[in-house]
Amino acid sequence: MEAGAPGGRDRRGWERVLGKGGWIGLGWAEGGYGNRRATLTQQVVWAEEYARSGAPPRSGHIGENLLAPTLIAHGTDEQKARFLPPIAAGNELWCQGYSEPGAGSDLASVRTRADLGADGYRITGQKIWTSLAHEADWCFVLARTEPGSRRHHGLSFLLVPMDQPGRVEVRPIRQLTGTSDFNEVFFDGAHARAEHVVGRAGDGWRVAMSLLGFERGVSTLAQQIGFAAELGRVVRTAVDTGAAEDPVVRERLVRQWAELRTMRWHALRTLGGAGDAGAPSVAKLLWGGWHQRLGELAMAVRGAEAGVGPADWSPTAPYELDAAQHLFLFSRADTVYGGSDQIQRDIIAGRVLGLPREPKG
């Protein structure tokens, strides 16, 4: 896509178009910080129609769908007034500073430190797999603010500006696809104001877990519209190549369709619900494995052609992938990022089934 086109390099411009049209912050009834009032059903309709139209991928969804609900639930009036309007206008983009090299799915092991001084907090540490950090204006960071604390105690949820030369460094991580949507972020004395702690200092674990609960809901239904479009392309390819004549392939296609319907009904059943500790983990297990299997199927229905790129390979230029190849390679990470399958099963075992925790050495 050409630079300047929506979804190309001018993704920030597209966010501002959405904000100007009143399409960011639907349903933020409290305080009038959003653009439009919308019921949950109306939010679902908007999200699904946006996905169905083939509109550009969003770069403001982390601020809109994760941080904003967290601020509405836990933030001060001053924090809401400062941060919600720029999100609704598409003027400020956010990234999520949770995972670290030694604390990915085990989030309670974070070691990034934030020391309180006269001018606020000074943050030192490293975050990894930070989506869209190279575009973000701000990062919400889970950091340890109580020296000597362990696990989920002594953590705070901090709002940190990214434009701090020499104190915040973003390094892109090149993926199998050749793209760099994820990043490493290094904090070397980065500054965060004391009044930009969400919730109380030391209470960051509760706020962080609340935010993770917002990852399910309306956005998962929109995600499934995209999944359905991808499945449709795989089915058409199977018909065109003759792979659909194979009964094993037909069985795999039907299974993908049936599982996608199951995911939709699960999302609708849990939509807007509260107190279902296992719902986000079940949803992640369902879609992560499903999408990964779809990528494998997209290669299988093409046969040997699946190994040939859309352009001649050159040692001096980035390799190119078609949509199916990108789907296959990118989806290898689906069962890892956002909490690995193993961690999701542990959550379900402990919080839903009440099974004892595995002893830690």
XYZ file of C-alpha atoms in Angstrom:
361
model
C 0.000 0.000 0.000
C 1.330 3.440 -0.853
C 2.637 5.713 1.860
C -0.094 8.077 2.907
C -2.901 5.628 2.153
C -4.979 4.508 5.132
C -3.352 1.424 6.627
C 0.032 2.336 5.085
C 2.561 4.516 6.840
C -0.061 7.150 7.593
C -1.855 4.983 10.141
C -1.843 7.878 12.590
C -3.697 9.980 10.032
C -6.331 7.267 9.705
C -6.858 7.295 13.482
C -7.509 11.035 13.300
C -10.025 10.471 10.497
C -11.869 7.986 12.717
C -11.715 10.368 15.658
C -13.036 13.274 13.639
C -15.900 11.093 12.439
C -16.783 10.174 16.010
C -15.892 6.480 15.751
C -13.401 6.137 18.608
C -14.572 5.627 22.161
C -18.033 4.285 21.441
C -19.868 3.625 24.679
C -17.640 5.714 26.945
C -20.693 7.042 28.697
C -18.916 8.325 31.790
C -17.775 11.942 31.646
C -18.531 12.402 27.954
C -14.959 11.579 26.966
C -15.925 9.429 23.975
C -17.356 10.562 20.659
C -20.699 8.761 20.547
C -22.930 6.969 22.987
C -23.534 3.395 21.884
C -25.070 0.331 23.464
C -23.097 -2.892 23.598
C -25.086 -4.224 20.649
C -24.307 -1.100 18.619
C -20.615 -1.430 19.455
C -20.663 -5.010 18.178
C -22.368 -3.933 14.934
C -19.798 -1.168 14.367
C -16.810 -3.447 15.074
C -18.093 -6.225 12.827
C -18.987 -3.888 9.960
C -15.581 -2.203 10.212
C -13.873 -5.585 9.898
C -16.224 -6.786 7.156
C -15.564 -3.681 5.046
C -11.856 -4.439 4.823
C -10.986 -1.126 6.494
C -7.324 -0.545 7.472
C -5.869 -2.180 10.589
C -6.056 0.040 13.655
C -3.004 1.441 15.421
C -5.067 3.082 18.180
C -6.792 -0.026 19.484
C -4.424 -0.462 22.445
C -5.334 2.955 23.811
C -9.013 2.679 22.948
C -9.760 -0.906 23.949
C -7.257 -1.559 26.756
C -6.078 1.630 28.443
C -9.281 3.675 28.182
C -11.536 1.133 29.949
C -8.835 0.753 32.611
C -8.722 4.499 33.212
C -12.508 4.666 33.360
C -12.459 1.899 35.985
C -9.403 2.916 38.043
C -8.154 6.348 36.978
C -8.569 9.695 38.664
C -10.727 12.428 37.182
C -7.551 14.283 36.223
C -6.142 11.222 34.434
C -9.367 10.695 32.512
C -9.523 14.350 31.483
C -5.880 14.296 30.346
C -5.715 11.006 28.446
C -9.170 9.995 27.198
C -9.898 12.947 24.854
C -6.628 12.532 22.852
C -7.360 8.812 22.463
C -10.887 9.583 21.255
C -9.500 12.117 18.780
C -6.880 9.695 17.453
C -4.115 12.116 18.446
C -2.182 9.925 20.916
C -1.227 6.303 20.355
C -0.331 3.821 23.106
C 1.664 0.633 23.587
C 1.652 -1.928 26.392
C 4.742 -2.374 28.597
C 4.083 -5.716 30.276
C 6.289 -8.577 29.017
C 10.006 -8.732 29.767
C 12.744 -11.182 28.672
C 12.403 -12.996 32.012
C 8.735 -12.270 32.574
C 6.607 -13.036 29.552
C 3.617 -15.153 30.377
C 4.725 -15.107 34.038
C 3.903 -11.438 34.407
C 4.394 -11.365 38.188
C 8.152 -11.784 37.664
C 8.675 -8.316 36.155
C 11.960 -6.706 37.125
C 11.622 -3.256 35.533
C 12.147 -0.829 38.410
C 10.601 2.583 39.047
C 12.213 4.687 41.784
C 10.275 7.608 43.251
C 12.109 10.908 43.569
C 11.241 14.552 44.004
C 10.237 14.933 40.334
C 8.369 11.647 39.955
C 9.458 8.140 38.999
C 12.636 7.124 37.195
C 12.179 3.859 35.309
C 14.951 1.402 34.494
C 14.492 -1.917 32.726
C 13.498 -3.637 29.510
C 10.202 -4.637 27.926
C 9.845 -6.969 24.955
C 7.271 -7.978 22.328
C 5.863 -4.463 22.630
C 3.391 -4.072 19.781
C 3.496 -0.742 17.890
C 6.029 0.795 20.283
C 7.727 2.378 17.256
C 4.558 4.415 16.613
C 3.357 5.060 20.165
C 3.373 8.372 22.025
C 2.806 6.748 25.426
C 3.303 3.395 27.103
C 1.517 1.985 30.141
C 4.213 0.194 32.096
C 4.009 -2.379 34.871
C 7.034 -1.760 37.081
C 8.296 -2.630 40.554
C 8.090 0.434 42.810
C 8.731 -1.217 46.191
C 12.367 -2.404 46.602
C 12.601 -5.994 47.762
C 9.029 -6.858 46.798
C 8.278 -10.127 45.055
C 5.743 -11.537 42.629
C 2.546 -9.499 42.384
C 3.310 -7.343 45.419
C 4.921 -3.908 45.083
C 4.042 -3.289 41.438
C 2.628 -0.065 39.994
C 0.861 0.809 36.746
C 2.617 3.868 35.259
C 1.824 6.073 32.248
C 5.112 6.878 30.533
C 5.775 9.238 27.590
C 7.818 7.573 24.838
C 9.447 10.762 23.515
C 12.421 10.783 25.885
C 15.626 10.683 23.801
C 18.427 8.865 25.590
C 16.014 7.500 28.178
C 13.603 5.457 26.038
C 14.983 3.369 23.174
C 12.847 1.260 20.826
C 14.456 -1.560 18.846
C 12.298 -3.360 16.251
C 12.251 -7.172 16.287
C 12.267 -8.689 12.806
C 9.839 -11.588 12.535
C 9.598 -14.615 10.236
C 7.399 -12.526 7.952
C 10.176 -9.962 7.481
C 8.089 -7.280 9.201
C 8.668 -5.676 12.601
C 5.393 -5.149 14.418
C 6.939 -6.062 17.781
C 9.743 -4.239 19.557
C 12.144 -4.222 22.452
C 11.874 -1.126 24.643
C 14.704 -0.047 26.946
C 14.103 2.401 29.803
C 17.224 4.125 31.126
C 16.015 6.561 33.766
C 12.807 7.330 31.867
C 10.584 9.813 33.685
C 6.954 9.330 34.726
C 5.058 11.863 36.804
C 3.874 10.713 40.227
C 0.289 11.648 39.380
C 0.421 9.284 36.394
C 0.177 6.164 38.537
C -3.163 4.479 37.838
C -4.690 3.182 41.046
C -2.490 3.348 44.109
C 1.285 2.894 44.071
C 1.955 -0.772 44.813
C -1.495 -1.803 43.556
C -0.430 -2.277 39.951
C -1.155 -5.981 39.820
C -4.860 -5.441 40.407
C -4.987 -2.732 37.716
C -2.956 -4.836 35.270
C -5.238 -7.844 35.704
C -8.284 -5.633 35.234
C -6.842 -4.423 31.922
C -6.273 -7.985 30.700
C -9.962 -8.651 31.254
C -10.804 -5.985 28.688
C -8.986 -7.923 25.943
C -12.092 -10.024 25.408
C -15.443 -8.671 24.260
C -16.403 -6.637 21.228
C -12.953 -6.822 19.625
C -12.991 -10.637 19.580
C -16.155 -10.649 17.469
C -14.557 -8.261 14.989
C -11.460 -10.462 14.920
C -13.638 -13.400 13.915
C -14.928 -11.500 10.880
C -11.328 -11.321 9.688
C -10.874 -15.013 10.442
C -13.958 -15.846 8.375
C -12.572 -13.893 5.409
C -9.265 -15.762 5.667
C -11.076 -19.105 5.852
C -13.118 -18.155 2.781
C -9.912 -17.528 0.818
C -8.497 -20.892 1.875
C -11.711 -22.665 0.807
C -11.647 -20.948 -2.611
C -8.013 -21.938 -3.082
C -8.815 -25.535 -2.152
C -11.546 -25.601 -4.816
C -9.337 -23.957 -7.451
C -6.390 -26.319 -6.888
C -8.511 -29.438 -6.603
C -7.379 -30.009 -3.024
C -11.029 -29.963 -1.924
C -11.485 -33.316 -3.699
C -9.394 -34.920 -0.953
C -11.747 -36.112 1.831
C -9.119 -35.394 4.485
C -8.818 -31.788 3.312
C -12.606 -31.431 3.199
C -12.807 -32.683 6.783
C -10.208 -30.124 7.874
C -12.081 -27.295 6.129
C -15.381 -28.254 7.738
C -13.710 -28.507 11.148
C -12.257 -24.991 10.756
C -15.715 -23.655 9.888
C -17.379 -25.415 12.838
C -14.740 -24.257 15.319
C -15.083 -20.678 14.117
C -18.813 -20.833 14.785
C -18.076 -22.210 18.251
C -15.769 -19.262 18.936
C -18.504 -16.845 17.929
C -21.066 -18.397 20.247
C -18.544 -18.410 23.094
C -17.778 -14.721 22.507
C -21.472 -13.830 22.437
C -22.128 -15.853 25.593
C -19.419 -14.055 27.567
C -19.846 -10.602 25.997
C -20.271 -7.933 28.645
C -20.079 -10.510 31.413
C -18.092 -10.120 34.613
C -16.637 -12.532 37.097
C -15.959 -15.344 34.613
C -12.287 -15.833 35.427
C -11.692 -18.428 32.731
C -13.433 -16.739 29.778
C -10.422 -14.759 28.471
C -8.171 -17.825 28.705
C -10.699 -20.066 26.956
C -11.079 -17.483 24.178
C -7.302 -17.210 23.716
C -6.914 -21.006 23.576
C -9.691 -21.284 21.021
C -8.570 -18.625 18.564
C -4.797 -19.084 18.910
C -4.826 -22.751 17.945
C -7.558 -22.245 15.344
C -5.663 -19.504 13.527
C -2.432 -21.474 13.576
C -4.162 -24.523 12.068
C -5.712 -22.273 9.407
C -2.227 -21.104 8.405
C -1.117 -24.707 8.044
C -4.194 -25.504 5.966
C -3.589 -22.472 3.734
C -0.228 -24.006 2.775
C -1.558 -27.544 2.440
C -4.236 -26.695 -0.146
C -1.635 -25.083 -2.430
C 0.781 -27.987 -2.519
C 4.333 -27.306 -3.716
C 3.357 -23.831 -4.949
C 3.086 -22.721 -1.324
C 6.880 -22.621 -1.111
C 7.269 -20.132 -3.964
C 7.111 -16.410 -3.207
C 5.262 -13.841 -5.337
C 8.501 -12.210 -6.524
C 11.980 -13.384 -7.464
C 14.234 -13.661 -4.445
C 17.096 -11.197 -4.100
C 19.872 -11.250 -1.482
C 19.858 -7.448 -1.400
C 16.131 -6.839 -0.850
C 13.582 -8.016 1.736
C 11.792 -11.187 0.692
C 8.137 -10.927 -0.234
C 5.251 -13.095 0.914
C 1.730 -13.458 -0.401
C -1.224 -13.320 1.989
C -1.364 -17.079 2.621
C 2.360 -17.323 3.311
C 2.172 -14.367 5.680
C -0.755 -16.014 7.464
C 1.174 -19.254 7.895
C 4.367 -17.671 9.222
C 2.766 -15.025 11.437
C 0.319 -17.483 12.998
C 3.187 -19.595 14.363
C 3.292 -17.055 17.201
C -0.456 -17.111 17.922
C -0.129 -19.740 20.650
C 2.696 -17.822 22.347
C 2.005 -14.075 22.423
C -0.695 -12.674 24.678
C -0.036 -15.516 27.116
C 1.076 -18.932 25.894
C -1.306 -21.877 25.692
C 0.440 -23.449 28.683
C -0.171 -20.366 30.816
C -3.819 -20.164 29.718
C -4.345 -23.782 30.769
C -2.722 -23.053 34.128
C -5.127 -20.140 34.643
C -8.133 -22.300 33.834
C -6.854 -25.073 36.096
C -6.350 -22.762 39.065
C -9.106 -20.145 38.750
C -11.890 -22.270 37.276
C -11.238 -25.879 38.245
C -9.634 -25.090 41.588
C -6.683 -27.402 41.016
C -3.588 -26.928 43.234
C -0.708 -24.861 41.929
C 2.353 -26.615 40.635
C 5.194 -26.344 43.196
C 7.896 -23.886 42.160
C 11.525 -24.659 42.858
